Amino acid sequence: MTDTRRRVKLYELNAERQWDDKGTGHVSSTYVERLKGISLVVRSEADGSLLLESKIQPDTAYQKQQETLIVWSEGDNFDLALSFQEKAGCDEIWEKICSVQGKDPSVDFTQDLVEDSEDDRGFDEISETAPPIELPAAELAKLEEISELVSSCLSSPLRREKLATAIENDNYIKKLLNIFNICEDLENMEGLHHLYEIFRNIFLLNKNALFEVMFSEDTIFDVVGCLEFEPGNQSPKRHREYLKSMAKFHQVIPITNTELLSKIHQTYRVQYIQDVVLPTPSVFEENMLSTLSSFVFFNKVEIVSLILEDEKFLADLFNELKDSKTTEDRRKELVLFLKEFCQFSQTLQPQSRDSFYKTLSTLGVLPGLEMTLQSPAKETKAASVDILLFIVDFSPSLVREYMMQQINSTDDDGLLMNIVIEGMICDTDMGAAVQLMGIIRTLLDPENMLASVNKSEKTDFLNHFYKHCMHVFIAPLLSNTVHESPEKSDSCTVQVLGLILELLSFFVEHHTYHIKNYILHKDLLRRILILIKSRHTFLKLCALRFMRKIIALKDEFYNRYIIKGNLFCPVIDALVSNYDRYNLLNSAILEMFEFIKIEDIKSLCTHVVENFSPTLDKITYVQTFKALKMRYDQHQDRLKDRGGLENNGVSTILRQANSRFRRDDRQLDEDEELWFNDDEDFDDEGSSSVGPGPTPSGEPNKAVIGLTAVTAATTNSCEKNGGTAVTTVTEVPSIDKLMEEDKKKELLGSVLSGQVDSSSPTLSTAGAATAKIQSLKTSPAPNPQVENGANKKAMALVDYNDSDSDEENGSSDEDLPPSKRLKTAT
């Protein structure tokens, strides 16, 4: 069994004068050949790696603090500390250090600090045999002399050490506090001002042994009293009155551990002295109060450890928190205590903090938060959000695991994720809403799912979210975009919509297949673009940013969806209605078209030029649309050149068949395969946005999207400027059937015509695609049942079979899910 006496935590003081935890291990004092001397060696208890190897130098000043701490400095501004689990282990190592340096183990420091600047002061001053400082008698008449002595010692580290030793050995602090009581009774202001200077400078000695004396139960209030009488103030401050009367210690759950109670009181009072009573740190020299910060830090660590050890205390707290009979006022007290407890836990090292949150989870902190997050009391809800933020920031997998366990035992309304979403949506002050949005984002970030032990965590959790929570998340968006313009424009609603759009943009970037299916299935982009008509510019930009994220993916599924739905129309309308105002909205829209031009996204380029040229040609203050049309013309010229070769080349269907039997490098990854093989769909949620007929699992109802796009013919500026719309449709078959039938007809036509020329190695389908598009524009469709009638009418907005963008961007129908690929006879 490992010897716990030598178990330590290693800390290092950083540039912000905060202690950084460097790990837990076991310390030994052994001879190290490389360092040529006895050294302190700490090896990690986790993997045995070397955490510390520090030679015990004869002139290094070591300090022993609080019976279980050893602190020292190595070089300039490099302070280290060892916190021992047991006092016995600390004493053993301290004795070893003292023996190496030839010191008495009964002292709490081994050396006087000597600065380089003191090298010229002579051997007598820096010699260990220098005489100790003689303190004047602690009398009222000698307060001025005492104050001058203490002040004069601050400039020299050696004299500070000697002075601190003298004060400690002579029990001088309690003698000075007796004089304080006399001066206060006599209202001797001169004496009180001297005592203020004396005690302020004693703090600057930065000695833990003196702090332990001053912060004890019987002296701390008198020390605070001395610091009330600052020279220059007309009347003394009332710090003691605040600590005794106004600051009430309230035990939420009775604490029976007297040591814990004492530590809590002491830590609060010392923190008050540091933050309120003492002057601002900028008054002092750098690092003058580092030991005071360390004192508070280690006290907090000890408080958290003592509470965690008291199993009954925590069990009582969580049982009462989850009890439905608990009153709101009582629940608020419990949550505020828990929040402060979590704040204190931030001082723990990562391994201990992991154990801390697992303990809270085992005791039921998350079921408790489900109740408190829905509390009508703002203070309770705000504290609950802070607690959940602490947990999610440290261990999002812990929260995700709990959410996954709820699937079979809780309805959708009771899910923790939906409670968090409702909290974000319903928050009127928006303070908690922003925090909750951050929590949702962290939980749904695939980046922090990658290192999970459970390899399917990403797929399982995202499936869970999109099936059970997504409809709740986008409900405010859908309810506000029912008509052609936003329903509500109050500040609270638009702020919430802004947060929803920010998260949806994040989903587009990181969730790929899940969000793609949802957008296509729910026609979500069309609804979001309604917000471009909002009177709030930031909301317009949020909607535009969402569309920009989609276009940035250069995904032909998305491109076809945008073309088929004519979804550039509201963007062009916004650009035109913005006139020539040079603002962020104008720049954002222009940047989006500039991106299409630079990336040469041919399908979108063709759609924009063919449908919106009359409008965009008038915008000449930038060259974007002129260059876009030039790209389009170049593309059309290439199509004509290729079209002339079609009769002499290999038929389109053979090239397509060849590509179908060839294994493409771009295989579906595991996530996409899992998604498209999933038997679950979302038809039962928000079905108003999709058509009446059933659709294949996980696939968008393209027929209905086509129907919406075709029948929603209006007299807006887009249609006046070249948009083509069919105003009546008697029947629109499923787009899946259309794709299948068109490919079969092409296959049959190629076989019957016998126009296969094996001498030509490849042939683009561009000519066929162009001919098809032209025929759609010129040929009437007298009967839906006639070939090339209704079928081609439904295909008017985008050619899913022979889209030329597939050729140019190197994609084929292999990009389609397996259910959509043509089943070719072998």
PDB file of C-alpha atoms in Angstrom, residues 79-329:
ATOM      1  CA  ASP A  79       7.710  30.090  -6.199  1.00  0.00           C
ATOM      2  CA  LEU A  80       6.856  26.466  -5.440  1.00  0.00           C
ATOM      3  CA  ALA A  81       4.761  24.822  -2.741  1.00  0.00           C
ATOM      4  CA  LEU A  82       4.245  21.256  -1.520  1.00  0.00           C
ATOM      5  CA  SER A  83       0.926  20.567   0.181  1.00  0.00           C
ATOM      6  CA  PHE A  84       1.117  17.337   2.222  1.00  0.00           C
ATOM      7  CA  GLN A  85      -1.814  15.049   2.882  1.00  0.00           C
ATOM      8  CA  GLU A  86      -0.526  14.327   6.388  1.00  0.00           C
ATOM      9  CA  LYS A  87       1.351  16.427   8.925  1.00  0.00           C
ATOM     10  CA  ALA A  88       3.783  13.565   9.612  1.00  0.00           C
ATOM     11  CA  GLY A  89       5.008  13.554   6.021  1.00  0.00           C
ATOM     12  CA  CYS A  90       5.512  17.318   6.089  1.00  0.00           C
ATOM     13  CA  ASP A  91       7.556  17.050   9.292  1.00  0.00           C
ATOM     14  CA  GLU A  92       9.769  14.321   7.773  1.00  0.00           C
ATOM     15  CA  ILE A  93      10.647  16.344   4.685  1.00  0.00           C
ATOM     16  CA  TRP A  94      11.104  19.525   6.765  1.00  0.00           C
ATOM     17  CA  GLU A  95      13.590  17.744   9.016  1.00  0.00           C
ATOM     18  CA  LYS A  96      15.484  16.540   5.940  1.00  0.00           C
ATOM     19  CA  ILE A  97      15.657  20.070   4.503  1.00  0.00           C
ATOM     20  CA  CYS A  98      16.826  21.467   7.847  1.00  0.00           C
ATOM     21  CA  SER A  99      19.485  18.763   8.212  1.00  0.00           C
ATOM     22  CA  VAL A 100      20.895  19.547   4.763  1.00  0.00           C
ATOM     23  CA  GLN A 101      21.043  23.252   5.601  1.00  0.00           C
ATOM     24  CA  GLY A 102      22.174  22.672   9.183  1.00  0.00           C
ATOM     25  CA  LYS A 103      19.127  24.303  10.737  1.00  0.00           C
ATOM     26  CA  ASP A 104      16.936  23.565  13.722  1.00  0.00           C
ATOM     27  CA  PRO A 105      13.727  21.781  12.541  1.00  0.00           C
ATOM     28  CA  SER A 106      11.711  23.667  15.169  1.00  0.00           C
ATOM     29  CA  VAL A 107      11.850  26.892  13.102  1.00  0.00           C
ATOM     30  CA  ASP A 108       9.354  27.666  10.342  1.00  0.00           C
ATOM     31  CA  PHE A 109      11.895  29.164   7.961  1.00  0.00           C
ATOM     32  CA  THR A 110      15.439  28.124   7.161  1.00  0.00           C
ATOM     33  CA  GLN A 111      17.115  31.146   5.601  1.00  0.00           C
ATOM     34  CA  ASP A 112      17.058  34.888   5.316  1.00  0.00           C
ATOM     35  CA  LEU A 113      16.326  36.093   1.792  1.00  0.00           C
ATOM     36  CA  VAL A 114      19.236  38.040   0.315  1.00  0.00           C
ATOM     37  CA  GLU A 115      18.847  40.128  -2.812  1.00  0.00           C
ATOM     38  CA  ASP A 116      21.681  40.753  -5.241  1.00  0.00           C
ATOM     39  CA  SER A 117      21.507  44.451  -4.503  1.00  0.00           C
ATOM     40  CA  GLU A 118      22.536  43.706  -0.919  1.00  0.00           C
ATOM     41  CA  ASP A 119      25.831  42.093  -1.892  1.00  0.00           C
ATOM     42  CA  ASP A 120      27.553  45.465  -1.480  1.00  0.00           C
ATOM     43  CA  ARG A 121      26.187  46.079   2.021  1.00  0.00           C
ATOM     44  CA  GLY A 122      28.916  44.160   3.715  1.00  0.00           C
ATOM     45  CA  PHE A 123      29.471  40.776   5.213  1.00  0.00           C
ATOM     46  CA  ASP A 124      28.140  41.734   8.633  1.00  0.00           C
ATOM     47  CA  GLU A 125      24.593  42.384   7.399  1.00  0.00           C
ATOM     48  CA  ILE A 126      24.164  39.200   5.415  1.00  0.00           C
ATOM     49  CA  SER A 127      25.940  36.965   7.872  1.00  0.00           C
ATOM     50  CA  GLU A 128      23.845  34.425   9.695  1.00  0.00           C
ATOM     51  CA  THR A 129      25.511  35.609  12.887  1.00  0.00           C
ATOM     52  CA  ALA A 130      23.957  39.071  12.520  1.00  0.00           C
ATOM     53  CA  PRO A 131      22.289  40.029  15.806  1.00  0.00           C
ATOM     54  CA  PRO A 132      18.484  39.743  16.000  1.00  0.00           C
ATOM     55  CA  ILE A 133      16.383  42.891  15.941  1.00  0.00           C
ATOM     56  CA  GLU A 134      15.573  44.262  19.381  1.00  0.00           C
ATOM     57  CA  LEU A 135      11.954  45.446  19.570  1.00  0.00           C
ATOM     58  CA  PRO A 136      11.065  48.412  21.787  1.00  0.00           C
ATOM     59  CA  ALA A 137       8.824  47.677  24.725  1.00  0.00           C
ATOM     60  CA  ALA A 138       5.179  47.434  23.711  1.00  0.00           C
ATOM     61  CA  GLU A 139       4.062  50.677  25.377  1.00  0.00           C
ATOM     62  CA  LEU A 140       1.784  53.497  24.343  1.00  0.00           C
ATOM     63  CA  ALA A 141       4.579  56.061  24.485  1.00  0.00           C
ATOM     64  CA  LYS A 142       6.792  54.067  22.096  1.00  0.00           C
ATOM     65  CA  LEU A 143       4.279  53.461  19.299  1.00  0.00           C
ATOM     66  CA  GLU A 144       5.952  55.999  17.039  1.00  0.00           C
ATOM     67  CA  GLU A 145       9.363  54.349  17.551  1.00  0.00           C
ATOM     68  CA  ILE A 146       7.846  50.910  16.836  1.00  0.00           C
ATOM     69  CA  SER A 147       6.180  52.200  13.666  1.00  0.00           C
ATOM     70  CA  GLU A 148       9.464  53.657  12.355  1.00  0.00           C
ATOM     71  CA  LEU A 149      11.344  50.425  13.109  1.00  0.00           C
ATOM     72  CA  VAL A 150       8.830  48.237  11.282  1.00  0.00           C
ATOM     73  CA  SER A 151       8.747  50.599   8.317  1.00  0.00           C
ATOM     74  CA  SER A 152      12.551  50.726   8.046  1.00  0.00           C
ATOM     75  CA  CYS A 153      12.848  46.938   7.859  1.00  0.00           C
ATOM     76  CA  LEU A 154      10.641  46.563   4.757  1.00  0.00           C
ATOM     77  CA  SER A 155      13.347  47.524   2.290  1.00  0.00           C
ATOM     78  CA  SER A 156      15.634  44.637   3.289  1.00  0.00           C
ATOM     79  CA  PRO A 157      14.578  40.966   2.989  1.00  0.00           C
ATOM     80  CA  LEU A 158      17.098  40.064   5.694  1.00  0.00           C
ATOM     81  CA  ARG A 159      15.704  42.605   8.141  1.00  0.00           C
ATOM     82  CA  ARG A 160      12.134  41.567   7.285  1.00  0.00           C
ATOM     83  CA  GLU A 161      12.990  38.004   8.301  1.00  0.00           C
ATOM     84  CA  LYS A 162      14.664  39.133  11.526  1.00  0.00           C
ATOM     85  CA  LEU A 163      11.747  41.424  12.354  1.00  0.00           C
ATOM     86  CA  ALA A 164       9.163  38.705  11.692  1.00  0.00           C
ATOM     87  CA  THR A 165      11.089  36.310  13.933  1.00  0.00           C
ATOM     88  CA  ALA A 166      11.248  38.873  16.726  1.00  0.00           C
ATOM     89  CA  ILE A 167       7.526  39.688  16.502  1.00  0.00           C
ATOM     90  CA  GLU A 168       6.596  36.006  16.562  1.00  0.00           C
ATOM     91  CA  ASN A 169       8.922  35.011  19.405  1.00  0.00           C
ATOM     92  CA  ASP A 170       7.989  37.897  21.678  1.00  0.00           C
ATOM     93  CA  ASN A 171       4.229  37.408  21.236  1.00  0.00           C
ATOM     94  CA  TYR A 172       4.380  41.019  20.113  1.00  0.00           C
ATOM     95  CA  ILE A 173       1.118  41.113  18.128  1.00  0.00           C
ATOM     96  CA  LYS A 174      -1.052  40.433  21.154  1.00  0.00           C
ATOM     97  CA  LYS A 175       0.852  43.081  23.140  1.00  0.00           C
ATOM     98  CA  LEU A 176       0.181  45.631  20.382  1.00  0.00           C
ATOM     99  CA  LEU A 177      -3.496  44.683  20.303  1.00  0.00           C
ATOM    100  CA  ASN A 178      -3.730  45.334  24.047  1.00  0.00           C
ATOM    101  CA  ILE A 179      -2.369  48.846  23.418  1.00  0.00           C
ATOM    102  CA  PHE A 180      -4.989  49.225  20.632  1.00  0.00           C
ATOM    103  CA  ASN A 181      -7.800  48.531  23.072  1.00  0.00           C
ATOM    104  CA  ILE A 182      -6.384  51.152  25.450  1.00  0.00           C
ATOM    105  CA  CYS A 183      -6.026  53.771  22.685  1.00  0.00           C
ATOM    106  CA  GLU A 184      -9.556  53.129  21.468  1.00  0.00           C
ATOM    107  CA  ASP A 185     -10.967  53.510  24.979  1.00  0.00           C
ATOM    108  CA  LEU A 186      -9.027  56.753  25.442  1.00  0.00           C
ATOM    109  CA  GLU A 187      -9.835  57.885  21.879  1.00  0.00           C
ATOM    110  CA  ASN A 188      -6.120  58.477  21.394  1.00  0.00           C
ATOM    111  CA  MET A 189      -6.178  59.139  17.615  1.00  0.00           C
ATOM    112  CA  GLU A 190      -2.420  59.636  17.318  1.00  0.00           C
ATOM    113  CA  GLY A 191      -1.748  56.226  18.845  1.00  0.00           C
ATOM    114  CA  LEU A 192      -4.435  54.625  16.669  1.00  0.00           C
ATOM    115  CA  HIS A 193      -2.859  56.082  13.526  1.00  0.00           C
ATOM    116  CA  HIS A 194       0.524  54.659  14.539  1.00  0.00           C
ATOM    117  CA  LEU A 195      -1.055  51.240  15.092  1.00  0.00           C
ATOM    118  CA  TYR A 196      -2.632  51.407  11.612  1.00  0.00           C
ATOM    119  CA  GLU A 197       0.815  51.934  10.076  1.00  0.00           C
ATOM    120  CA  ILE A 198       2.374  49.200  12.221  1.00  0.00           C
ATOM    121  CA  PHE A 199      -0.182  46.521  11.283  1.00  0.00           C
ATOM    122  CA  ARG A 200      -0.319  47.488   7.625  1.00  0.00           C
ATOM    123  CA  ASN A 201       3.456  47.004   7.463  1.00  0.00           C
ATOM    124  CA  ILE A 202       3.248  43.720   9.388  1.00  0.00           C
ATOM    125  CA  PHE A 203       1.020  42.459   6.559  1.00  0.00           C
ATOM    126  CA  LEU A 204       3.783  43.452   4.138  1.00  0.00           C
ATOM    127  CA  LEU A 205       6.248  41.193   5.963  1.00  0.00           C
ATOM    128  CA  ASN A 206       4.386  38.451   4.057  1.00  0.00           C
ATOM    129  CA  LYS A 207       4.913  35.803   6.774  1.00  0.00           C
ATOM    130  CA  ASN A 208       2.467  32.957   7.207  1.00  0.00           C
ATOM    131  CA  ALA A 209       3.349  32.461  10.887  1.00  0.00           C
ATOM    132  CA  LEU A 210       2.269  36.038  11.639  1.00  0.00           C
ATOM    133  CA  PHE A 211      -0.933  35.603   9.615  1.00  0.00           C
ATOM    134  CA  GLU A 212      -1.878  32.568  11.657  1.00  0.00           C
ATOM    135  CA  VAL A 213      -1.558  34.638  14.831  1.00  0.00           C
ATOM    136  CA  MET A 214      -3.459  37.648  13.457  1.00  0.00           C
ATOM    137  CA  PHE A 215      -6.276  35.581  11.914  1.00  0.00           C
ATOM    138  CA  SER A 216      -7.003  33.458  14.968  1.00  0.00           C
ATOM    139  CA  GLU A 217     -10.499  33.698  16.453  1.00  0.00           C
ATOM    140  CA  ASP A 218      -9.464  35.831  19.431  1.00  0.00           C
ATOM    141  CA  THR A 219      -7.374  38.413  17.560  1.00  0.00           C
ATOM    142  CA  ILE A 220      -8.785  38.933  14.060  1.00  0.00           C
ATOM    143  CA  PHE A 221     -11.392  41.544  15.021  1.00  0.00           C
ATOM    144  CA  ASP A 222      -8.820  43.653  16.873  1.00  0.00           C
ATOM    145  CA  VAL A 223      -6.522  43.469  13.824  1.00  0.00           C
ATOM    146  CA  VAL A 224      -9.410  44.674  11.648  1.00  0.00           C
ATOM    147  CA  GLY A 225     -10.025  47.413  14.232  1.00  0.00           C
ATOM    148  CA  CYS A 226      -6.451  48.662  13.892  1.00  0.00           C
ATOM    149  CA  LEU A 227      -6.947  48.957  10.127  1.00  0.00           C
ATOM    150  CA  GLU A 228     -10.062  51.109  10.576  1.00  0.00           C
ATOM    151  CA  PHE A 229      -8.074  54.172  11.716  1.00  0.00           C
ATOM    152  CA  GLU A 230      -6.349  55.172   8.497  1.00  0.00           C
ATOM    153  CA  PRO A 231      -4.534  58.518   8.823  1.00  0.00           C
ATOM    154  CA  GLY A 232      -6.219  61.182   6.724  1.00  0.00           C
ATOM    155  CA  ASN A 233      -9.747  59.897   7.253  1.00  0.00           C
ATOM    156  CA  GLN A 234     -12.024  62.163   9.260  1.00  0.00           C
ATOM    157  CA  SER A 235     -13.797  59.251  10.880  1.00  0.00           C
ATOM    158  CA  PRO A 236     -12.854  55.584  11.246  1.00  0.00           C
ATOM    159  CA  LYS A 237     -14.364  52.975   8.950  1.00  0.00           C
ATOM    160  CA  ARG A 238     -16.728  50.408  10.414  1.00  0.00           C
ATOM    161  CA  HIS A 239     -15.351  47.120   9.219  1.00  0.00           C
ATOM    162  CA  ARG A 240     -15.892  45.328  12.537  1.00  0.00           C
ATOM    163  CA  GLU A 241     -19.506  46.402  12.635  1.00  0.00           C
ATOM    164  CA  TYR A 242     -20.037  44.938   9.181  1.00  0.00           C
ATOM    165  CA  LEU A 243     -18.334  41.634  10.019  1.00  0.00           C
ATOM    166  CA  LYS A 244     -20.156  41.199  13.324  1.00  0.00           C
ATOM    167  CA  SER A 245     -23.606  42.562  12.587  1.00  0.00           C
ATOM    168  CA  MET A 246     -24.327  42.933   8.889  1.00  0.00           C
ATOM    169  CA  ALA A 247     -22.470  39.879   7.585  1.00  0.00           C
ATOM    170  CA  LYS A 248     -24.535  37.040   9.000  1.00  0.00           C
ATOM    171  CA  PHE A 249     -23.299  33.487   8.760  1.00  0.00           C
ATOM    172  CA  HIS A 250     -26.220  31.340   7.736  1.00  0.00           C
ATOM    173  CA  GLN A 251     -25.998  27.555   7.902  1.00  0.00           C
ATOM    174  CA  VAL A 252     -28.154  26.155   5.127  1.00  0.00           C
ATOM    175  CA  ILE A 253     -27.532  22.645   6.439  1.00  0.00           C
ATOM    176  CA  PRO A 254     -26.266  22.397  10.044  1.00  0.00           C
ATOM    177  CA  ILE A 255     -22.490  21.845  10.129  1.00  0.00           C
ATOM    178  CA  THR A 256     -21.317  19.708  13.024  1.00  0.00           C
ATOM    179  CA  ASN A 257     -17.611  19.747  12.156  1.00  0.00           C
ATOM    180  CA  THR A 258     -16.094  22.517  14.307  1.00  0.00           C
ATOM    181  CA  GLU A 259     -12.885  22.564  12.273  1.00  0.00           C
ATOM    182  CA  LEU A 260     -14.892  23.170   9.107  1.00  0.00           C
ATOM    183  CA  LEU A 261     -16.885  25.938  10.763  1.00  0.00           C
ATOM    184  CA  SER A 262     -13.737  27.654  11.957  1.00  0.00           C
ATOM    185  CA  LYS A 263     -12.153  27.473   8.495  1.00  0.00           C
ATOM    186  CA  ILE A 264     -15.253  28.950   6.834  1.00  0.00           C
ATOM    187  CA  HIS A 265     -15.361  31.899   9.254  1.00  0.00           C
ATOM    188  CA  GLN A 266     -11.642  32.517   8.970  1.00  0.00           C
ATOM    189  CA  THR A 267     -11.601  32.357   5.172  1.00  0.00           C
ATOM    190  CA  TYR A 268     -14.470  34.827   4.836  1.00  0.00           C
ATOM    191  CA  ARG A 269     -12.854  37.323   7.181  1.00  0.00           C
ATOM    192  CA  VAL A 270      -9.399  37.054   5.609  1.00  0.00           C
ATOM    193  CA  GLN A 271     -10.926  37.471   2.158  1.00  0.00           C
ATOM    194  CA  TYR A 272     -12.691  40.586   3.448  1.00  0.00           C
ATOM    195  CA  ILE A 273      -9.428  41.975   4.822  1.00  0.00           C
ATOM    196  CA  GLN A 274      -7.664  41.311   1.524  1.00  0.00           C
ATOM    197  CA  ASP A 275     -10.405  42.721  -0.710  1.00  0.00           C
ATOM    198  CA  VAL A 276     -11.839  45.552   1.385  1.00  0.00           C
ATOM    199  CA  VAL A 277      -9.797  46.519   4.431  1.00  0.00           C
ATOM    200  CA  LEU A 278      -6.274  46.682   3.017  1.00  0.00           C
ATOM    201  CA  PRO A 279      -5.444  49.381   0.465  1.00  0.00           C
ATOM    202  CA  THR A 280      -5.400  48.389  -3.190  1.00  0.00           C
ATOM    203  CA  PRO A 281      -2.442  46.153  -4.116  1.00  0.00           C
ATOM    204  CA  SER A 282      -0.985  48.790  -6.424  1.00  0.00           C
ATOM    205  CA  VAL A 283       0.112  50.700  -3.326  1.00  0.00           C
ATOM    206  CA  PHE A 284       2.525  47.946  -2.342  1.00  0.00           C
ATOM    207  CA  GLU A 285       5.573  46.484  -3.910  1.00  0.00           C
ATOM    208  CA  GLU A 286       5.015  43.570  -6.248  1.00  0.00           C
ATOM    209  CA  ASN A 287       4.441  40.217  -4.564  1.00  0.00           C
ATOM    210  CA  MET A 288       4.227  41.754  -1.097  1.00  0.00           C
ATOM    211  CA  LEU A 289       0.995  39.908  -0.276  1.00  0.00           C
ATOM    212  CA  SER A 290       1.515  36.600  -2.098  1.00  0.00           C
ATOM    213  CA  THR A 291       1.459  34.641   1.165  1.00  0.00           C
ATOM    214  CA  LEU A 292      -1.911  36.170   2.052  1.00  0.00           C
ATOM    215  CA  SER A 293      -3.344  34.969  -1.281  1.00  0.00           C
ATOM    216  CA  SER A 294      -1.841  31.535  -0.645  1.00  0.00           C
ATOM    217  CA  PHE A 295      -3.415  31.474   2.820  1.00  0.00           C
ATOM    218  CA  VAL A 296      -6.899  32.014   1.308  1.00  0.00           C
ATOM    219  CA  PHE A 297      -6.261  29.554  -1.527  1.00  0.00           C
ATOM    220  CA  PHE A 298      -5.258  26.654   0.704  1.00  0.00           C
ATOM    221  CA  ASN A 299      -8.089  27.407   3.117  1.00  0.00           C
ATOM    222  CA  LYS A 300     -10.599  27.002   0.274  1.00  0.00           C
ATOM    223  CA  VAL A 301      -9.038  23.704  -0.760  1.00  0.00           C
ATOM    224  CA  GLU A 302      -9.350  22.459   2.810  1.00  0.00           C
ATOM    225  CA  ILE A 303     -12.984  23.601   3.107  1.00  0.00           C
ATOM    226  CA  VAL A 304     -14.004  21.724  -0.058  1.00  0.00           C
ATOM    227  CA  SER A 305     -12.167  18.594   1.112  1.00  0.00           C
ATOM    228  CA  LEU A 306     -13.834  18.673   4.547  1.00  0.00           C
ATOM    229  CA  ILE A 307     -17.323  19.074   3.044  1.00  0.00           C
ATOM    230  CA  LEU A 308     -16.778  16.221   0.572  1.00  0.00           C
ATOM    231  CA  GLU A 309     -15.719  13.972   3.443  1.00  0.00           C
ATOM    232  CA  ASP A 310     -19.005  14.659   5.254  1.00  0.00           C
ATOM    233  CA  GLU A 311     -21.330  12.321   3.339  1.00  0.00           C
ATOM    234  CA  LYS A 312     -24.344  13.007   5.562  1.00  0.00           C
ATOM    235  CA  PHE A 313     -24.087  16.760   4.997  1.00  0.00           C
ATOM    236  CA  LEU A 314     -24.194  16.498   1.201  1.00  0.00           C
ATOM    237  CA  ALA A 315     -26.860  13.783   1.232  1.00  0.00           C
ATOM    238  CA  ASP A 316     -29.149  15.966   3.372  1.00  0.00           C
ATOM    239  CA  LEU A 317     -28.541  18.946   1.088  1.00  0.00           C
ATOM    240  CA  PHE A 318     -29.493  17.157  -2.133  1.00  0.00           C
ATOM    241  CA  ASN A 319     -32.431  15.308  -0.625  1.00  0.00           C
ATOM    242  CA  GLU A 320     -33.930  18.606   0.469  1.00  0.00           C
ATOM    243  CA  LEU A 321     -33.091  20.260  -2.847  1.00  0.00           C
ATOM    244  CA  LYS A 322     -34.986  17.587  -4.822  1.00  0.00           C
ATOM    245  CA  ASP A 323     -37.927  17.378  -2.397  1.00  0.00           C
ATOM    246  CA  SER A 324     -41.040  18.800  -4.066  1.00  0.00           C
ATOM    247  CA  LYS A 325     -42.270  20.016  -0.655  1.00  0.00           C
ATOM    248  CA  THR A 326     -39.284  22.351  -0.232  1.00  0.00           C
ATOM    249  CA  THR A 327     -40.330  26.021  -0.326  1.00  0.00           C
ATOM    250  CA  GLU A 328     -38.905  28.397  -2.926  1.00  0.00           C
ATOM    251  CA  ASP A 329     -37.078  30.468  -0.312  1.00  0.00           C
TER     252      ASP A 329
END
